[in-house]
Amino acid sequence: MPFDLIHTITEDQAILSPEQIAQSCPAAFTKTASPETSNRYGFVDTEKAIEIAADNGFFVTRAIQKPSRNAAMIPFQEHMLSFARLNELGNQDQKNLVLYNSHNKRSSL
């Protein structure tokens, strides 16, 4: 099941609400690591990263995650969030912050 987390800036981008993020990227709001991880695994909370980015003027414009055949693993899948500053949306020189994370030990923040 090939699926890449690739970011492309589109002209119709907009700031996503938490509900929109959760719909396309439920792993962004997962509060624990996958049960498959060891106690040495360093969990990084994506929701907290969203809050930190917002505190610094960056807001989510895209949220996607890799699919899973196993429904129980959906909350832990690799995911990508793209952030932009509100006043730069659609500008030629728009700066983006792109975050990749997972909660299943397969990738790190």
N, CA and C of each residue as an Amber inpcrd file, in Angstrom:
protein
   327
   0.8400000  -1.1660000   0.0000000   0.0000000   0.0000000   0.0000000
   0.8930000   1.2400000   0.0000000   1.4120000   1.6570000  -1.1780000
   2.2790000   2.8300000  -1.2050000   1.4900000   4.1030000  -0.9310000
   2.0640000   4.9230000  -0.1160000   1.4360000   6.2000000   0.2270000
   2.5170000   7.0800000   0.8160000   2.7600000   8.2090000   0.1950000
   3.7840000   9.1150000   0.6910000   3.1480000  10.3540000   1.2890000
   3.8060000  10.8850000   2.2840000   3.3680000  12.1250000   2.9040000
   4.1120000  13.2600000   2.2140000   3.5120000  13.7690000   1.1530000
   4.1430000  14.8100000   0.3550000   3.3400000  16.0900000   0.4900000
   4.0490000  17.2040000   0.6450000   3.3780000  18.4870000   0.8020000
   3.4980000  19.3040000  -0.4730000   2.3880000  19.7960000  -0.9520000
   2.3380000  20.7050000  -2.0930000   1.4810000  21.8990000  -1.7010000
   1.9660000  23.0960000  -1.9540000   1.1890000  24.2980000  -1.6430000
   0.1300000  24.4740000  -2.7290000  -1.1030000  24.6760000  -2.3140000
  -2.1900000  24.9030000  -3.2610000  -2.7140000  26.3200000  -3.0960000
  -3.3360000  26.8290000  -4.1580000  -3.8470000  28.2010000  -4.1190000
  -5.0260000  28.3660000  -3.1710000  -5.7640000  27.2840000  -2.9460000
  -6.9760000  27.3860000  -2.1210000  -6.7350000  27.0130000  -0.6560000
  -5.4880000  27.0570000  -0.2110000  -5.2070000  26.6620000   1.1650000
  -5.8570000  27.6170000   2.1590000  -6.1940000  27.0680000   3.2940000
  -6.8300000  27.8400000   4.3600000  -6.4000000  27.2370000   5.6950000
  -6.5800000  27.9930000   6.7390000  -6.2870000  27.5080000   8.0790000
  -7.3240000  26.4420000   8.4340000  -6.8550000  25.2920000   8.9160000
  -7.7530000  24.1970000   9.2840000  -8.1500000  24.2940000  10.7530000
  -9.3950000  23.9830000  11.0300000  -9.8710000  23.9220000  12.4130000
  -9.4140000  22.6030000  13.0280000  -9.4360000  22.4930000  14.3590000
  -9.1000000  21.2100000  14.9870000  -9.9790000  20.0610000  14.4860000
 -11.2400000  20.3400000  14.2060000 -12.1450000  19.3040000  13.7030000
 -11.7250000  18.8350000  12.3170000 -11.3050000  19.7650000  11.4670000
 -10.8410000  19.4010000  10.1300000  -9.5470000  18.6040000  10.2040000
  -8.6620000  18.9830000  11.1070000  -7.4130000  18.2420000  11.2890000
  -7.7280000  16.8210000  11.7390000  -8.5920000  16.6780000  12.7220000
  -8.9460000  15.3620000  13.2620000  -9.6010000  14.4720000  12.2170000
 -10.3480000  15.0510000  11.3070000 -11.0210000  14.2600000  10.2860000
 -10.0210000  13.6260000   9.3150000  -9.0240000  14.3800000   8.8860000
  -8.0700000  13.8500000   7.9180000  -6.8120000  13.2690000   8.5570000
  -6.5980000  13.5790000   9.8390000  -5.3670000  13.1660000  10.5110000
  -5.6240000  12.8800000  11.9930000  -6.3700000  11.8170000  12.2930000
  -6.6940000  11.5390000  13.6940000  -5.4650000  11.2990000  14.5770000
  -4.3700000  10.8600000  13.9990000  -3.1620000  10.6040000  14.7910000
  -2.6080000  11.8800000  15.4260000  -2.9610000  13.0340000  14.8850000
  -2.4670000  14.3000000  15.4360000  -2.9540000  14.5320000  16.8570000
  -4.0270000  13.8620000  17.2530000  -4.5960000  14.0730000  18.5840000
  -4.4580000  12.8610000  19.5010000  -3.6200000  11.9210000  19.1130000
  -3.3660000  10.7390000  19.9380000  -2.5190000  11.1290000  21.1480000
  -2.8900000  10.6310000  22.3130000  -2.2170000  11.0140000  23.5620000
  -1.2160000   9.9860000  24.0860000  -1.1120000   8.8290000  23.4250000
  -0.1780000   7.8030000  23.8840000   0.5230000   7.1720000  22.6910000
   1.6190000   6.5220000  22.9670000   2.3330000   5.7830000  21.9310000
   1.6340000   4.4500000  21.6680000   1.9400000   3.8570000  20.5440000
   1.3990000   2.5440000  20.1960000   1.7690000   1.5250000  21.2720000
   0.8890000   0.5710000  21.5350000   1.2230000  -0.4830000  22.5010000
   2.4270000  -1.3120000  22.0590000   2.8040000  -1.2310000  20.7920000
   3.9540000  -1.9740000  20.2750000   5.2890000  -1.3510000  20.6670000
   5.2770000  -0.1400000  21.1980000   6.5300000   0.5280000  21.5540000
   6.9930000   0.0920000  22.9410000   8.2800000   0.2380000  23.1740000
   8.8280000  -0.1100000  24.4860000   8.7040000   1.0790000  25.4300000
   9.0540000   0.8420000  26.6800000   8.9890000   1.9320000  27.6640000
  10.1100000   2.9490000  27.4460000  11.0470000   2.6570000  26.5580000
  12.1200000   3.6020000  26.2330000  11.7200000   4.5550000  25.1060000
  10.6020000   4.3050000  24.4710000  10.1380000   5.1350000  23.3580000
   9.7800000   6.5220000  23.8610000  10.2750000   7.5510000  23.1920000
   9.9930000   8.9360000  23.5750000   8.8100000   9.4890000  22.8010000
   7.6550000   9.4910000  23.4020000   6.4400000   9.9700000  22.7600000
   6.4800000  11.4900000  22.6230000   6.1690000  11.9950000  21.4240000
   6.0620000  13.4350000  21.1830000   4.6220000  13.7240000  20.7750000
   3.9590000  14.5500000  21.5470000   2.5450000  14.8700000  21.3610000
   2.3710000  15.8690000  20.2120000   1.7860000  15.4270000  19.1040000
   1.5870000  16.3000000  17.9430000   0.6550000  17.4620000  18.2740000
  -0.3670000  17.2150000  19.0730000  -1.2830000  18.2960000  19.4380000
  -0.5340000  19.4200000  20.1550000   0.4110000  19.0570000  21.0070000
   1.2200000  20.0670000  21.7060000   2.0770000  20.8370000  20.6970000
   2.5970000  20.1460000  19.6850000   3.3860000  20.8160000  18.6430000
   2.5170000  21.8040000  17.8690000   1.2490000  21.4490000  17.6280000
   0.3130000  22.3610000  16.9550000   0.1340000  23.6250000  17.7930000
  -0.0130000  23.4590000  19.1060000  -0.1760000  24.6030000  20.0110000
   1.0680000  25.4900000  20.0230000   2.2420000  24.8840000  20.0490000
   3.4950000  25.6490000  20.0540000   3.6470000  26.4260000  18.7470000
   3.3320000  25.7830000  17.6240000   3.4110000  26.4660000  16.3260000
   2.4490000  27.6540000  16.2880000   1.2270000  27.4440000  16.7840000
   0.2300000  28.5270000  16.8030000   0.7020000  29.6880000  17.6770000
   1.3250000  29.3760000  18.8050000   1.8660000  30.4280000  19.6740000
   2.9180000  31.2670000  18.9500000   3.5360000  30.6800000  17.9170000
   4.5670000  31.3730000  17.1480000   4.0590000  31.8440000  15.7860000
   2.7340000  31.8720000  15.6200000   2.1340000  32.4450000  14.4280000
   1.9650000  31.5160000  13.2450000   2.1970000  30.2180000  13.4290000
   2.0330000  29.2440000  12.3490000   0.7810000  28.4050000  12.6070000
  -0.0540000  28.2700000  11.5780000  -1.3160000  27.5440000  11.7090000
  -1.3910000  26.4410000  10.6640000  -2.0790000  25.3620000  10.9940000
  -2.1640000  24.1860000  10.1200000  -2.9620000  24.5180000   8.8650000
  -2.3490000  24.2260000   7.7090000  -3.0180000  24.4040000   6.4240000
  -3.2360000  23.0780000   5.7100000  -2.5650000  22.0350000   6.1880000
  -2.7460000  20.7070000   5.5930000  -2.4350000  19.6630000   6.6450000
  -3.2380000  18.5950000   6.6750000  -3.0390000  17.5050000   7.6380000
  -3.4000000  16.1940000   6.9510000  -2.4300000  15.2930000   6.8610000
  -2.6760000  13.9790000   6.2500000  -1.9410000  12.9150000   7.0490000
  -2.3810000  11.6820000   6.8920000  -1.6570000  10.5830000   7.5160000
  -1.7360000   9.3540000   6.6360000  -0.7950000   8.4370000   6.8570000
  -0.7740000   7.2010000   6.0970000  -1.9530000   6.3320000   6.5220000
  -2.5450000   5.6320000   5.5800000  -3.6440000   4.7270000   5.9310000
  -3.1150000   3.4720000   6.6290000  -3.9990000   2.7320000   7.2400000
  -3.6430000   1.4770000   7.8890000  -4.7370000   0.4570000   7.6260000
  -4.3270000  -0.7580000   7.3350000  -5.3130000  -1.8420000   7.1660000
  -5.8960000  -2.2650000   8.5070000  -5.1360000  -2.0190000   9.5570000
  -5.5430000  -2.3830000  10.9090000  -6.1290000  -1.1370000  11.5910000
  -7.4360000  -1.1280000  11.8060000  -8.1070000   0.0470000  12.3840000
  -7.5270000   0.4360000  13.7450000  -7.0450000  -0.5330000  14.4970000
  -6.4880000  -0.2380000  15.8130000  -5.1940000   0.5660000  15.7270000
  -4.5460000   0.5590000  14.5720000  -3.2800000   1.2730000  14.4130000
  -3.4520000   2.6930000  13.8460000  -4.6530000   3.0470000  13.4230000
  -4.8910000   4.3780000  12.8370000  -4.4230000   5.5120000  13.7500000
  -4.6540000   5.4630000  15.0470000  -4.2200000   6.5740000  15.9060000
  -2.6970000   6.7370000  16.0150000  -1.9370000   5.7580000  15.5190000
  -0.4870000   5.7790000  15.7080000   0.2870000   5.9440000  14.3990000
  -0.4190000   6.1020000  13.2960000   0.2060000   6.1440000  11.9750000
   1.0620000   7.3890000  11.7590000   1.9780000   7.2680000  10.7840000
   2.7800000   8.4120000  10.3830000   1.8530000   9.4950000   9.8370000
   2.1620000  10.7340000  10.1830000   1.3270000  11.8390000   9.7340000
   2.1750000  13.0760000   9.4440000   1.5910000  13.9720000   8.6580000
   2.2570000  15.1930000   8.2590000   1.3090000  16.3690000   8.4120000
   1.8200000  17.4320000   8.9940000   1.0670000  18.6780000   9.1130000
   1.9080000  19.7790000   8.4920000   1.2700000  20.6220000   7.7130000
   1.9510000  21.7740000   7.1490000   1.3650000  23.0240000   7.7960000
   2.2450000  23.9340000   8.1680000   1.8580000  25.1650000   8.8450000
   2.2830000  26.3670000   8.0040000   1.5130000  27.4270000   8.0660000
   1.8620000  28.6860000   7.4100000   1.3770000  29.8350000   8.2930000
   1.9360000  30.9830000   8.0400000   1.4790000  32.1810000   8.7450000
   0.2820000  32.7500000   8.0070000  -0.7000000  33.1870000   8.7600000
  -1.9470000  33.6850000   8.1860000  -1.7090000  34.7990000   7.1670000
  -0.8280000  35.7330000   7.4910000  -0.6010000  36.8790000   6.6000000
   0.2400000  36.5310000   5.3750000   0.7470000  35.2850000   5.2800000
   1.5520000  34.8870000   4.1300000   0.8290000  33.9090000   3.2080000
  -0.3880000  33.4970000   3.5560000  -1.1040000  32.5190000   2.7360000
  -1.2110000  33.0070000   1.2950000  -0.7760000  32.1690000   0.3630000
  -0.8720000  32.4800000  -1.0550000   0.2450000  33.3500000  -1.5980000
   1.1260000  33.8750000  -0.7500000   2.2490000  34.6840000  -1.2210000
   3.2650000  33.8130000  -1.9450000   3.9320000  34.3850000  -2.9080000
   4.9620000  33.6710000  -3.6790000   6.0700000  33.1550000  -2.7610000
   6.4240000  33.9310000  -1.7570000   7.5140000  33.5510000  -0.8500000
   7.0010000  33.0570000   0.5070000   5.8440000  32.4380000   0.5070000
   5.2450000  31.9120000   1.7410000   6.1990000  30.9360000   2.4220000
   6.3710000  31.1130000   3.7110000   7.1920000  30.1920000   4.5000000
   6.2810000  29.1170000   5.0700000   6.7560000  27.8880000   5.0610000
   5.9830000  26.7740000   5.6090000   6.8200000  26.0330000   6.6250000
   6.1540000  25.5370000   7.6000000   6.7520000  24.6580000   8.5850000
   6.0810000  23.3080000   8.3560000   6.8540000  22.2700000   8.1130000
   6.2820000  20.9500000   7.8450000   6.7210000  20.0070000   8.9500000
   5.7480000  19.3730000   9.5800000   5.9930000  18.4740000  10.7050000
   5.6260000  17.0540000  10.2910000   6.5470000  16.1310000  10.4850000
   6.2960000  14.7040000  10.2890000   6.4210000  14.0440000  11.6580000
   5.5280000  13.1230000  11.9710000   5.5710000  12.4300000  13.2550000
   4.8350000  11.1040000  13.1220000   5.0430000  10.2280000  14.0570000
   4.2360000   9.0180000  14.2040000   4.3030000   8.6140000  15.6610000
   3.4100000   7.7480000  16.0430000   3.3870000   7.2810000  17.4310000
   3.5920000   5.7630000  17.4710000   4.2520000   5.2530000  16.4330000
   4.4070000   3.7980000  16.3100000   5.8600000   3.3580000  16.1550000
   6.8000000   4.1840000  16.4850000   8.2540000   3.9520000  16.4260000
   8.8010000   3.8320000  15.0130000   8.0120000   4.1450000  13.9990000
   8.4720000   4.0180000  12.6260000   9.0840000   5.3050000  12.0760000
   8.8210000   6.4140000  12.7110000   9.4560000   7.6840000  12.3390000
   9.4700000   8.5790000  13.5740000  10.2950000   9.5920000  13.5120000
  10.3620000  10.5050000  14.6570000  10.0010000  11.9080000  14.2120000
   9.7170000  12.7590000  15.1540000   9.3410000  14.1410000  14.8640000
  10.4770000  14.8330000  14.1440000
